[in-house]
Amino acid sequence: MDVLITILADGVNSAIGPTAVVFALAAIGLNVHYGYTGLLNFGQVGFMLVGAYGLAITVSIWEQPLWVGVIAGILASTLLALLLGLPTLRLRADYLAISTIAAAEILRFVFRSSPATPFTGGPFGIPSQVGGSGYTQTWNALNPFPQGRYGIGWLTFSHTRLWATIVGWSIVLLVVLVVWLLMRSPWGRVLKSIREDEDAARALGKNVFAYKMQALILGGVLGGMAGMMLAISQAAIAPDQFLPQLTFFAYTVLIMGGAATIWGPVVGSLLFWFLIASVERALIISDVMPSGTIGPTRLAFVGILLVLLMAFRPQGLLGNKREMVLDG
Amino acid sequence: MADRDTTKAPTAGALALADVEPVPGVPKPDPILVVDKVKRSFGGLTAVNVDHLELQRGAITSLIGPNGAGKTTFFNLMTGFDRPDTGTWHFDGHDLANVSAYKVARYGMVRTFQLTKALTRLSVMENMKLGATGQRGERILASLIPGIWKAQEAEIEERAEELLVRFKMDHMRDELGGELSGGQRKLLEMARALMVEPSMVMLDEPMAGVNPALTQSLLEHVKDLPSFDMTVLFVEHDMDVVMDISDWVVVMAQGRIIAEGPPAAVAANEEVIDAYIGKGHGDESRFTPTPLAGAPVSAAVEEVAPPSADEGAEDLADGGADLDGPAEGAGPADEQPGGRA
């Protein structure tokens, strides 16, 4: 029984921790892109990267206040969306997919290259305390909770983690509210019509390119916010955190929860990180394999779950079966 | 055929076009669309090469022609879904060269597609409401505040409801577009196009793949459109339909307008018959299949009907863009619509 509680505790801790917030935000962004507009963005991690570095460079290198850094992160992801969207959104959907996955990798290599080191810290990234107050210092100074551990029973948080968790989930709720307002409006209806058939939308007088661009920017900014959340909760960023698989984790989160649903990405992120952490703990306790193979094994386990989900519940946990059976 | 002609009262469009000479490129009394020297090539193939064409306001004009004549390409060019190599065209006072498709629609020229585009995962009602133009809630910031668009949304819903009743689809307002049958999707697409409140509707094969009962109902809706101040241009292969509802017929072949005129005049036009069943249709030898070497001589080959002088018209009247053979084109003469003097 104690073993079960330990496993569950690890899962729950991870599911409500800042990492789950990061992936919930990234997946909500992808939901705007893929779930509602039908845009195939395979480079969400690129938006996370520019968001995180936008914040870190502004605050740590240029020694600006934290709020300026947040604005810089949002502007950086907007700019990336414009750069990616302008040449590709008039073309077929696959061109955006190819450009985004390539752009995310290009960004990672540029940010870790030696010429960029004065701004990005090269392969070692930007530790939060570099320059001025650094971004975690401002962040921690805002923390209203005195030092210590908070929680009940087996569920406890340090004061910094509690602070990040509360702010993070508040942001997620706010974002969910905004996305809900947008998607139930006529604007959201146009996005969905573009997902179904953009020529039909065009024939009805909708400026498809402008709507796709707005959706790409909105989802990209949400990706950027995920990146900023990552930078703040980890108190450091390095380019090699932003590997392409992060995008696919975010897709996994979205599809598990249910694409084109309001709560899908949030539920998906909770579930994803619960599974990852509890499977890891279970593998450690059962002692069936050397610790080095546990990391890949827990991912394989999530992969199997995803395959099963696709086979038996392709619409995700919250999706609409009725919509799913329709082709195209 | 005679009684069909007498029972049918001439439409306003037909009356307006009564004195227009049936020759390609002829000026119309009140044109809504004027096309000049529009040309579009795909590599070496000239898909569309229209020298001059005018379409009468308030009339139902049908665009016919064999497969590959360039009808759909012409539609795409007119509505901004494709760009011509050269040429200009004006719609209702607007120069449409280099105008994007969505702006063409906002000027009032709305099209439907040959392959129906019902938005599968939107309900019938959402499909309809999408068609309304000038929606305040379609701007991203305004959409966040329901107070800005709720009243307009209610008006749009009311209008959509009326149209659905007119199209007898009001009972399926909450079904998803993808759950409708092929014919219902055609109806929905047409009704949705009307939500734009267009001055001209371009229908690309509205009856294709629709069962005969629904065809009748679709037909009635198309015939109704001029009474709502709409001009209609439609592509159709079913010649019965074309003869029944058009005020004017434009014939395309190999990208060119080869004939235009009232339905009766076009059906009798020698060039049109040539275009449909090939030049030298009097010479039937080219339709006679050569048996494969060693194949048994089939009875069908020997039973080819003797060529008759006016079978081209019969083929045409039968909707026969098919080149299967002369024997199939000849139906009972009393079923043919007027046109053969």
XYZ file of C-alpha atoms in Angstrom:
669
model
C 0.000 0.000 0.000
C 2.835 2.346 0.859
C 4.405 1.520 -2.472
C 1.220 2.427 -4.303
C 0.982 5.723 -2.433
C 4.584 6.565 -3.267
C 3.936 5.877 -6.946
C 0.726 7.912 -6.948
C 2.352 10.718 -4.986
C 5.147 11.023 -7.544
C 2.609 11.031 -10.343
C 0.392 13.681 -8.775
C 3.360 15.825 -7.833
C 4.557 15.813 -11.386
C 1.084 16.277 -12.848
C 0.473 19.514 -10.995
C 4.051 20.750 -11.155
C 5.442 23.520 -13.376
C 6.481 21.108 -16.158
C 2.864 20.122 -16.648
C 2.031 23.833 -16.863
C 4.667 24.280 -19.559
C 3.252 21.460 -21.645
C -0.336 22.485 -21.050
C 0.486 25.942 -22.473
C 2.457 24.517 -25.400
C -0.375 22.086 -26.169
C -3.042 24.812 -25.978
C -0.969 26.676 -28.563
C -0.870 23.584 -30.754
C -4.600 23.174 -30.229
C -5.148 26.647 -31.710
C -2.882 25.701 -34.621
C -3.773 22.122 -35.309
C -6.990 21.439 -33.427
C -8.938 24.507 -34.524
C -7.232 25.872 -37.649
C -5.672 22.735 -39.096
C -2.200 24.269 -39.242
C 0.505 21.626 -38.921
C 3.093 23.214 -36.684
C 5.841 20.691 -36.005
C 8.119 23.288 -34.465
C 6.267 24.401 -31.359
C 9.564 23.958 -29.501
C 10.980 26.771 -31.645
C 8.353 29.126 -30.225
C 9.203 27.882 -26.729
C 12.871 28.559 -27.434
C 12.431 32.135 -28.634
C 10.041 32.839 -25.751
C 12.494 31.512 -23.179
C 15.513 33.243 -24.705
C 13.573 36.443 -25.292
C 12.912 36.594 -21.573
C 16.355 35.398 -20.445
C 18.416 37.630 -22.746
C 16.361 40.710 -21.929
C 16.505 40.185 -18.184
C 19.885 38.561 -17.632
C 22.061 40.009 -20.403
C 20.448 43.394 -20.997
C 19.459 43.722 -17.340
C 15.869 44.810 -17.903
C 13.011 44.180 -15.447
C 11.135 40.882 -15.627
C 7.997 42.349 -17.213
C 10.065 43.770 -20.088
C 11.464 40.265 -20.527
C 7.962 38.782 -20.719
C 6.996 41.322 -23.400
C 10.219 40.544 -25.267
C 9.387 36.823 -25.156
C 5.914 37.487 -26.567
C 7.304 39.744 -29.301
C 9.956 37.173 -30.200
C 7.360 34.434 -30.691
C 5.139 36.815 -32.685
C 8.081 37.610 -34.937
C 8.844 33.925 -35.432
C 5.208 33.293 -36.362
C 5.333 36.099 -38.935
C 8.601 34.851 -40.386
C 7.276 31.310 -40.715
C 3.779 32.251 -41.809
C 4.405 34.909 -44.448
C 6.064 32.598 -46.970
C 4.177 29.381 -46.187
C 0.588 30.141 -45.224
C -0.441 30.781 -48.814
C 0.853 27.345 -49.746
C -0.410 23.874 -48.919
C -0.398 22.768 -45.278
C 2.711 20.592 -45.591
C 4.971 23.564 -46.319
C 4.285 25.053 -42.898
C 4.997 21.674 -41.296
C 8.368 21.372 -43.023
C 9.392 24.973 -42.327
C 8.456 24.863 -38.666
C 10.313 21.659 -37.860
C 13.384 22.970 -39.710
C 13.171 26.443 -38.173
C 13.063 25.047 -34.644
C 16.247 23.061 -35.217
C 17.971 25.973 -36.967
C 17.149 28.192 -33.997
C 18.585 25.657 -31.558
C 21.840 25.419 -33.510
C 22.138 29.173 -33.946
C 21.531 29.784 -30.245
C 24.166 27.241 -29.203
C 26.743 28.401 -31.769
C 29.892 30.195 -30.604
C 29.239 33.514 -32.440
C 25.987 33.794 -30.503
C 27.626 33.087 -27.140
C 27.708 36.715 -25.920
C 23.900 36.778 -26.102
C 22.860 33.201 -25.588
C 25.647 31.684 -23.525
C 26.283 29.196 -26.329
C 25.801 25.537 -25.482
C 25.691 26.286 -21.755
C 22.731 28.645 -22.045
C 21.843 31.350 -19.577
C 21.884 30.627 -15.867
C 19.289 32.822 -14.246
C 21.643 34.727 -11.949
C 23.810 36.129 -14.758
C 23.818 39.932 -15.001
C 21.926 42.361 -12.791
C 19.281 40.707 -10.711
C 18.758 37.822 -13.114
C 15.275 36.620 -13.881
C 14.783 34.245 -10.964
C 15.678 36.859 -8.402
C 12.873 39.182 -9.450
C 10.623 36.188 -9.700
C 11.498 34.943 -6.224
C 11.218 38.422 -4.790
C 7.594 38.419 -5.944
C 6.937 35.155 -4.102
C 4.532 35.896 -1.220
C 5.176 32.523 0.443
C 7.856 32.467 3.132
C 10.554 29.864 2.827
C 9.479 26.355 3.792
C 7.492 23.366 2.625
C 3.765 23.495 2.013
C 1.143 20.830 1.506
C -0.639 17.985 3.193
C 0.483 14.412 3.796
C 2.596 13.088 0.971
C 1.847 16.051 -1.273
C 4.267 18.825 -0.375
C 5.925 21.627 -2.337
C 8.844 23.889 -1.653
C 7.864 27.574 -1.510
C 9.411 28.293 -4.935
C 7.682 25.350 -6.566
C 4.382 26.299 -4.949
C 4.725 29.851 -6.281
C 5.540 28.682 -9.804
C 2.682 26.171 -9.693
C 0.086 28.699 -8.578
C 1.128 31.365 -11.076
C 1.483 28.754 -13.803
C -1.956 27.210 -13.415
C -3.526 30.666 -13.073
C -2.019 31.554 -16.431
C -3.313 28.280 -17.869
C -6.830 29.039 -16.613
C -6.684 32.538 -18.069
C -5.485 31.187 -21.404
C -8.199 28.527 -21.410
C -10.762 31.265 -20.818
C -9.433 33.356 -23.706
C -9.339 30.369 -26.069
C -12.877 29.414 -25.032
C -14.119 32.958 -25.712
C -12.381 33.016 -29.085
C -13.482 29.600 -30.265
C -17.165 30.033 -29.505
C -17.218 33.331 -31.408
C -17.661 33.899 -35.145
C -13.874 34.299 -35.318
C -13.459 30.754 -34.048
C -16.059 29.577 -36.548
C -13.948 30.963 -39.385
C -10.878 29.132 -38.025
C -12.786 25.852 -37.913
C -14.075 26.384 -41.429
C -10.487 26.883 -42.587
C -9.579 23.597 -40.907
C -12.379 21.856 -42.774
C -11.812 23.445 -46.167
C -10.043 26.709 -46.705
C -11.319 27.129 -50.266
C -14.882 26.996 -48.994
C -14.059 29.738 -46.475
C -12.434 31.794 -49.217
C -15.453 31.372 -51.486
C -17.582 32.827 -48.686
C -15.470 35.979 -48.507
C -13.149 35.105 -45.621
C -9.575 36.368 -45.782
C -8.101 32.947 -45.076
C -4.484 34.095 -45.029
C -5.129 36.727 -42.356
C -7.011 34.254 -40.156
C -4.310 31.614 -40.491
C -1.704 34.220 -39.584
C -3.662 35.319 -36.523
C -4.008 31.713 -35.410
C -0.320 31.020 -36.003
C 0.660 34.056 -33.939
C -1.764 33.262 -31.124
C -0.640 29.641 -30.837
C 2.996 30.680 -31.226
C 2.719 33.216 -28.408
C 1.223 30.497 -26.209
C 4.261 28.366 -27.106
C 6.467 31.309 -26.178
C 4.688 31.590 -22.827
C 5.356 27.888 -22.273
C 9.044 28.564 -22.924
C 9.078 31.486 -20.483
C 7.382 29.329 -17.865
C 10.072 26.705 -18.437
C 12.874 29.261 -18.041
C 11.400 30.660 -14.842
C 10.568 27.349 -13.195
C 13.958 25.816 -13.997
C 15.952 28.946 -13.163
C 18.182 28.298 -16.164
C 17.893 27.548 -19.851
C 20.177 25.764 -22.280
C 19.639 25.333 -26.025
C 19.700 21.543 -25.898
C 16.588 21.489 -23.770
C 14.697 22.543 -26.863
C 14.891 19.299 -28.787
C 12.328 18.442 -31.481
C 10.770 15.761 -29.273
C 9.321 18.474 -27.038
C 6.985 19.375 -29.896
C 5.908 15.768 -30.139
C 5.382 15.523 -26.390
C 3.096 18.516 -26.760
C 1.267 16.773 -29.616
C 0.961 13.656 -27.450
C -0.509 15.778 -24.669
C -2.963 17.376 -27.109
C -4.070 14.144 -28.733
C -4.400 12.293 -25.421
C -6.612 15.015 -24.033
C -8.554 15.567 -27.251
C -7.728 18.008 -30.052
C -10.185 20.842 -30.729
C -11.536 20.653 -27.184
C -11.112 23.433 -24.652
C -9.850 21.310 -21.738
C -8.158 18.601 -23.802
C -4.620 20.004 -23.659
C -4.885 20.666 -19.909
C -6.219 17.214 -19.075
C -3.697 15.695 -21.483
C -0.789 17.426 -19.774
C -1.926 16.352 -16.303
C -2.291 12.762 -17.479
C 0.952 12.713 -19.462
C 3.108 13.897 -16.560
C 1.237 11.755 -14.061
C 2.002 8.685 -16.172
C 5.609 9.627 -16.845
C 6.393 10.172 -13.162
C 4.439 7.282 -11.726
C 5.760 4.796 -14.253
C 9.278 5.977 -13.499
C 8.739 5.539 -9.760
C 7.158 2.114 -10.292
C 10.125 0.992 -12.382
C 12.578 2.247 -9.773
C 10.772 0.493 -6.941
C 10.302 -2.791 -8.771
C 14.026 -2.797 -9.567
C 13.566 -4.775 -12.772
C 16.037 -2.822 -14.856
C 19.177 -0.733 -14.487
C 18.416 2.916 -13.774
C 19.833 4.042 -17.126
C 17.089 2.314 -19.070
C 14.215 3.649 -16.983
C 14.018 6.982 -18.813
C 13.528 5.475 -22.271
C 11.241 2.741 -20.901
C 8.767 5.162 -19.352
C 8.554 6.988 -22.697
C 7.976 3.694 -24.478
C 5.203 3.005 -21.983
C 3.551 6.340 -22.763
C 3.950 5.515 -26.443
C 2.120 2.222 -25.996
C -0.653 4.011 -24.128
C -0.944 6.518 -26.947
C -1.207 3.711 -29.507
C -3.938 2.049 -27.436
C -5.735 5.354 -27.083
C -5.615 5.922 -30.844
C -6.980 2.427 -31.415
C -9.819 2.558 -28.902
C -10.489 6.239 -28.336
C -9.085 8.150 -31.320
C -10.850 11.357 -30.344
C -8.806 11.579 -27.118
C -10.205 11.636 -23.605
C -12.480 14.639 -24.136
C -12.999 14.557 -27.891
C -16.291 14.079 -29.687
C -16.692 10.607 -31.165
C -19.340 11.883 -33.565
C -16.885 14.306 -35.160
C -14.143 11.710 -35.278
C -15.976 9.181 -37.433
C -16.350 11.726 -40.233
C -13.675 11.585 -42.847
C -11.828 14.652 -43.957
C -41.869 18.749 -76.481
C -44.209 21.311 -77.849
C -46.363 21.494 -74.736
C -43.364 22.018 -72.477
C -42.472 25.109 -74.477
C -45.967 26.521 -74.373
C -46.596 25.898 -70.673
C -43.330 27.536 -69.684
C -43.802 31.265 -69.330
C -40.699 33.097 -70.543
C -38.626 34.412 -67.640
C -37.558 38.028 -67.290
C -34.035 37.001 -68.236
C -35.241 35.246 -71.370
C -37.318 38.266 -72.360
C -34.392 40.632 -71.905
C -32.286 38.416 -74.119
C -34.950 37.813 -76.751
C -33.494 40.251 -79.262
C -29.853 39.349 -78.723
C -28.255 37.703 -81.693
C -26.930 34.206 -80.845
C -23.283 34.625 -81.851
C -20.205 34.178 -79.609
C -19.176 37.371 -77.815
C -22.403 39.240 -78.519
C -23.053 42.291 -76.259
C -25.964 42.017 -73.805
C -28.391 44.805 -72.879
C -27.382 44.872 -69.187
C -24.249 42.817 -68.550
C -23.166 42.068 -64.973
C -19.975 40.271 -65.971
C -17.859 41.351 -68.940
C -14.858 39.222 -69.866
C -12.148 40.334 -72.271
C -9.313 38.283 -73.747
C -8.877 36.021 -70.728
C -6.326 33.346 -71.403
C -4.913 30.638 -69.162
C -2.424 28.003 -70.213
C -1.035 25.064 -68.298
C 2.279 24.443 -69.989
C 1.467 23.873 -73.645
C -2.241 23.401 -73.069
C -4.470 26.435 -73.419
C -7.222 25.665 -70.941
C -9.166 28.893 -71.320
C -9.030 31.405 -74.143
C -12.118 33.600 -73.981
C -12.082 36.533 -76.352
C -15.177 38.334 -75.197
C -18.156 37.281 -73.110
C -20.952 39.178 -71.462
C -23.444 37.759 -68.997
C -26.858 39.324 -68.657
C -27.870 40.576 -65.211
C -30.747 38.663 -63.645
C -30.612 35.830 -66.169
C -29.803 32.161 -65.720
C -26.930 31.372 -68.032
C -25.584 27.875 -68.332
C -22.077 27.039 -69.369
C -21.828 23.752 -71.180
C -19.141 21.948 -73.066
C -17.434 18.575 -73.251
C -15.153 17.417 -70.447
C -11.902 19.315 -70.508
C -13.459 22.305 -72.264
C -12.182 24.633 -69.549
C -15.442 25.372 -67.757
C -14.158 24.839 -64.231
C -10.922 26.655 -65.016
C -13.016 29.543 -66.296
C -14.933 29.505 -62.993
C -11.688 29.483 -61.039
C -10.357 32.426 -63.062
C -13.498 34.514 -62.684
C -13.716 33.962 -58.919
C -10.042 34.580 -58.144
C -9.141 30.962 -57.373
C -6.742 30.971 -60.301
C -4.926 33.715 -62.198
C -5.083 34.101 -65.976
C -1.948 34.723 -68.044
C -3.618 37.712 -69.666
C -7.007 39.359 -69.784
C -9.405 41.549 -67.864
C -12.891 41.060 -66.534
C -15.306 43.352 -64.795
C -18.031 42.354 -62.414
C -20.701 44.844 -61.496
C -18.318 47.772 -61.964
C -15.368 46.132 -60.201
C -12.201 45.302 -62.098
C -11.458 41.778 -60.895
C -8.012 41.214 -62.397
C -5.607 40.348 -59.542
C -8.355 40.470 -56.937
C -8.200 37.714 -54.294
C -10.936 35.128 -54.113
C -12.289 36.355 -50.788
C -12.692 39.897 -52.138
C -14.475 38.608 -55.227
C -16.955 36.951 -52.879
C -17.391 40.197 -50.943
C -18.145 42.043 -54.194
C -21.074 39.660 -54.531
C -19.837 36.913 -56.835
C -20.080 33.661 -54.931
C -19.287 30.224 -56.240
C -19.902 26.630 -55.304
C -17.626 23.743 -56.106
C -17.922 20.717 -58.326
C -16.697 18.559 -55.434
C -19.005 19.750 -52.705
C -17.368 21.493 -49.812
C -19.679 20.975 -46.880
C -17.670 21.770 -43.776
C -17.791 18.292 -42.279
C -17.227 18.960 -38.598
C -19.412 22.054 -38.384
C -23.160 21.776 -37.909
C -25.510 22.734 -40.716
C -26.368 25.916 -38.815
C -22.691 26.823 -38.330
C -22.132 26.186 -42.030
C -24.903 28.625 -42.815
C -23.844 31.303 -40.351
C -20.333 31.238 -41.746
C -21.712 32.549 -45.024
C -22.853 35.891 -43.611
C -20.512 38.747 -44.465
C -19.481 41.760 -42.413
C -19.685 39.889 -39.104
C -18.357 42.009 -36.259
C -17.453 38.911 -34.254
C -15.083 37.717 -36.946
C -12.453 40.221 -35.815
C -10.148 38.657 -33.266
C -10.363 41.308 -30.551
C -14.073 41.982 -30.961
C -14.747 38.256 -30.771
C -13.586 38.249 -27.146
C -16.487 40.458 -26.118
C -19.784 38.693 -26.906
C -21.718 41.945 -26.371
C -20.267 43.283 -29.618
C -21.549 40.479 -31.821
C -24.407 38.709 -30.040
C -27.172 40.840 -31.546
C -25.788 40.500 -35.064
C -25.347 36.766 -34.527
C -29.038 36.462 -33.658
C -30.000 38.270 -36.870
C -27.731 36.010 -38.893
C -29.209 32.936 -37.256
C -32.686 34.121 -38.115
C -31.750 34.642 -41.750
C -30.058 31.232 -41.849
C -33.156 29.660 -40.363
C -35.324 31.228 -43.079
C -33.043 29.931 -45.815
C -32.974 26.461 -44.271
C -36.766 26.443 -44.251
C -36.785 27.529 -47.888
C -34.393 24.698 -48.720
C -36.380 22.294 -46.499
C -33.329 21.580 -44.368
C -34.448 23.214 -41.141
C -34.950 19.836 -39.449
C -31.239 19.057 -39.811
C -29.857 22.308 -38.472
C -27.864 20.569 -35.730
C -26.462 17.731 -37.820
C -22.833 17.895 -38.814
C -22.028 18.724 -42.422
C -20.269 15.387 -42.788
C -23.390 13.487 -41.786
C -25.430 14.756 -44.743
C -25.963 12.814 -47.950
C -24.331 13.981 -51.161
C -27.460 15.709 -52.364
C -28.096 17.407 -49.039
C -24.524 18.710 -49.107
C -25.213 20.256 -52.513
C -28.315 21.915 -51.088
C -26.393 23.124 -48.041
C -23.608 24.535 -50.187
C -26.081 26.465 -52.284
C -27.990 27.747 -49.269
C -24.708 28.748 -47.613
C -23.680 30.665 -50.733
C -26.959 32.587 -50.513
C -26.077 33.649 -46.955
C -23.426 35.889 -48.533
C -26.319 37.761 -50.227
C -24.586 37.604 -53.587
C -25.603 39.414 -56.740
C -24.232 36.567 -58.818
C -24.072 32.874 -58.033
C -21.683 30.595 -59.895
C -22.706 26.955 -59.528
C -20.222 24.326 -60.650
C -22.251 21.220 -61.525
C -24.890 21.672 -58.833
C -26.786 18.540 -59.862
C -23.848 16.151 -60.249
C -24.413 12.967 -58.266
C -27.792 14.061 -56.971
C -30.779 11.704 -57.199
C -33.578 12.709 -59.587
C -36.043 13.719 -56.856
C -33.564 16.080 -55.257
C -32.484 17.348 -58.683
C -36.012 18.654 -59.198
C -35.911 20.490 -55.893
C -32.437 21.904 -56.556
C -33.638 23.001 -59.966
C -36.562 24.879 -58.495
C -34.180 26.693 -56.141
C -31.922 27.703 -59.010
C -34.925 28.926 -61.015
C -35.977 30.991 -58.001
C -32.692 32.867 -57.713
C -33.419 35.620 -60.285
C -36.492 36.600 -58.276
C -34.085 37.395 -55.416
C -32.110 39.735 -57.726
C -29.424 37.183 -58.389
C -27.721 36.332 -61.629
C -26.839 32.690 -62.142
C -24.065 31.075 -64.127
C -23.889 27.339 -63.838
C -22.003 24.454 -65.324
C -24.107 21.409 -66.054
C -23.827 18.234 -68.080
C -27.448 17.172 -67.938
C -28.909 18.668 -71.109
C -32.507 18.252 -69.949
C -31.679 20.496 -67.019
C -29.864 23.001 -69.200
C -32.717 23.223 -71.701
C -35.249 23.462 -68.912
C -33.902 26.279 -66.803
C -31.472 28.410 -68.795
C -32.318 31.735 -70.357
C -29.072 31.650 -72.243
C -26.515 28.953 -73.001
C -22.801 29.464 -73.503
C -20.852 26.615 -75.062
C -17.151 26.123 -74.468
C -14.867 23.727 -76.250
C -11.109 23.552 -75.960
C -11.059 26.736 -73.925
C -13.005 28.882 -76.383
C -16.561 30.095 -76.477
C -17.798 28.403 -79.624
C -21.438 29.332 -79.400
C -23.967 31.143 -77.280
C -27.638 31.773 -77.546
C -31.023 30.717 -76.241
C -31.196 26.969 -75.452
C -33.101 26.083 -78.596
C -30.691 27.875 -80.905
C -27.650 26.328 -79.253
C -29.010 22.791 -79.407
C -29.400 23.140 -83.152
C -25.981 24.711 -83.657
C -23.810 22.615 -85.943
C -20.569 23.650 -84.242
C -21.861 22.636 -80.834
C -22.762 19.204 -82.110
C -19.301 18.944 -83.636
C -17.710 19.877 -80.347
C -19.669 17.289 -78.430
C -19.302 14.278 -80.653
C -16.338 15.258 -82.780
C -16.018 16.692 -86.244
C -17.303 14.625 -89.115
C -19.950 12.931 -87.038
C -21.644 11.878 -90.221
C -18.743 9.540 -90.804
C -19.383 6.761 -88.352
C -16.472 4.581 -89.304
C -14.346 6.044 -86.501
C -16.863 4.929 -83.910
C -16.873 1.381 -85.116
C -14.585 -0.545 -82.818
C -11.946 -2.575 -84.528
C -12.099 -6.057 -83.028
C -8.954 -7.255 -81.367
C -7.017 -9.742 -83.355
C -8.391 -13.183 -82.650
C -11.407 -11.885 -80.740
C -14.747 -13.388 -81.713
C -16.808 -11.026 -83.786
C -19.472 -9.725 -81.428
C -23.025 -9.055 -82.448
C -22.869 -5.523 -81.068
C -20.311 -4.453 -83.568
C -22.461 -5.519 -86.441
C -25.569 -3.905 -85.079
C -24.325 -0.351 -85.214
C -27.216 1.806 -86.255
C -26.902 3.529 -89.595
C -25.792 7.130 -89.220
C -28.586 9.647 -89.259
C -28.284 13.280 -90.060
C -29.530 14.752 -86.802
C -28.228 12.239 -84.294
C -25.756 14.786 -83.044
C -28.612 16.850 -81.719
C -30.058 13.781 -80.097
C -26.785 13.078 -78.374
C -26.632 16.625 -77.175
C -30.209 16.642 -75.977
C -29.611 13.412 -74.139
C -26.834 14.907 -72.121
C -24.481 12.817 -74.171
C -21.021 14.176 -73.739
C -20.288 10.482 -73.868
C -18.710 9.171 -76.960
C -19.755 5.611 -76.403
C -21.247 5.217 -79.804
C -23.965 6.546 -81.999
C -26.509 3.867 -81.171
C -26.734 4.926 -77.518
C -27.425 8.546 -78.211
C -30.713 7.972 -79.955
C -33.590 8.063 -77.491
C -37.310 8.259 -78.208
C -37.827 11.392 -80.192
C -40.728 12.701 -78.138
C -38.521 12.964 -75.074
C -36.217 15.435 -76.687
C -36.616 19.024 -75.675
C -37.238 21.593 -78.309
C -34.476 22.722 -80.573
C -34.663 20.513 -83.613
C -36.827 22.290 -86.091
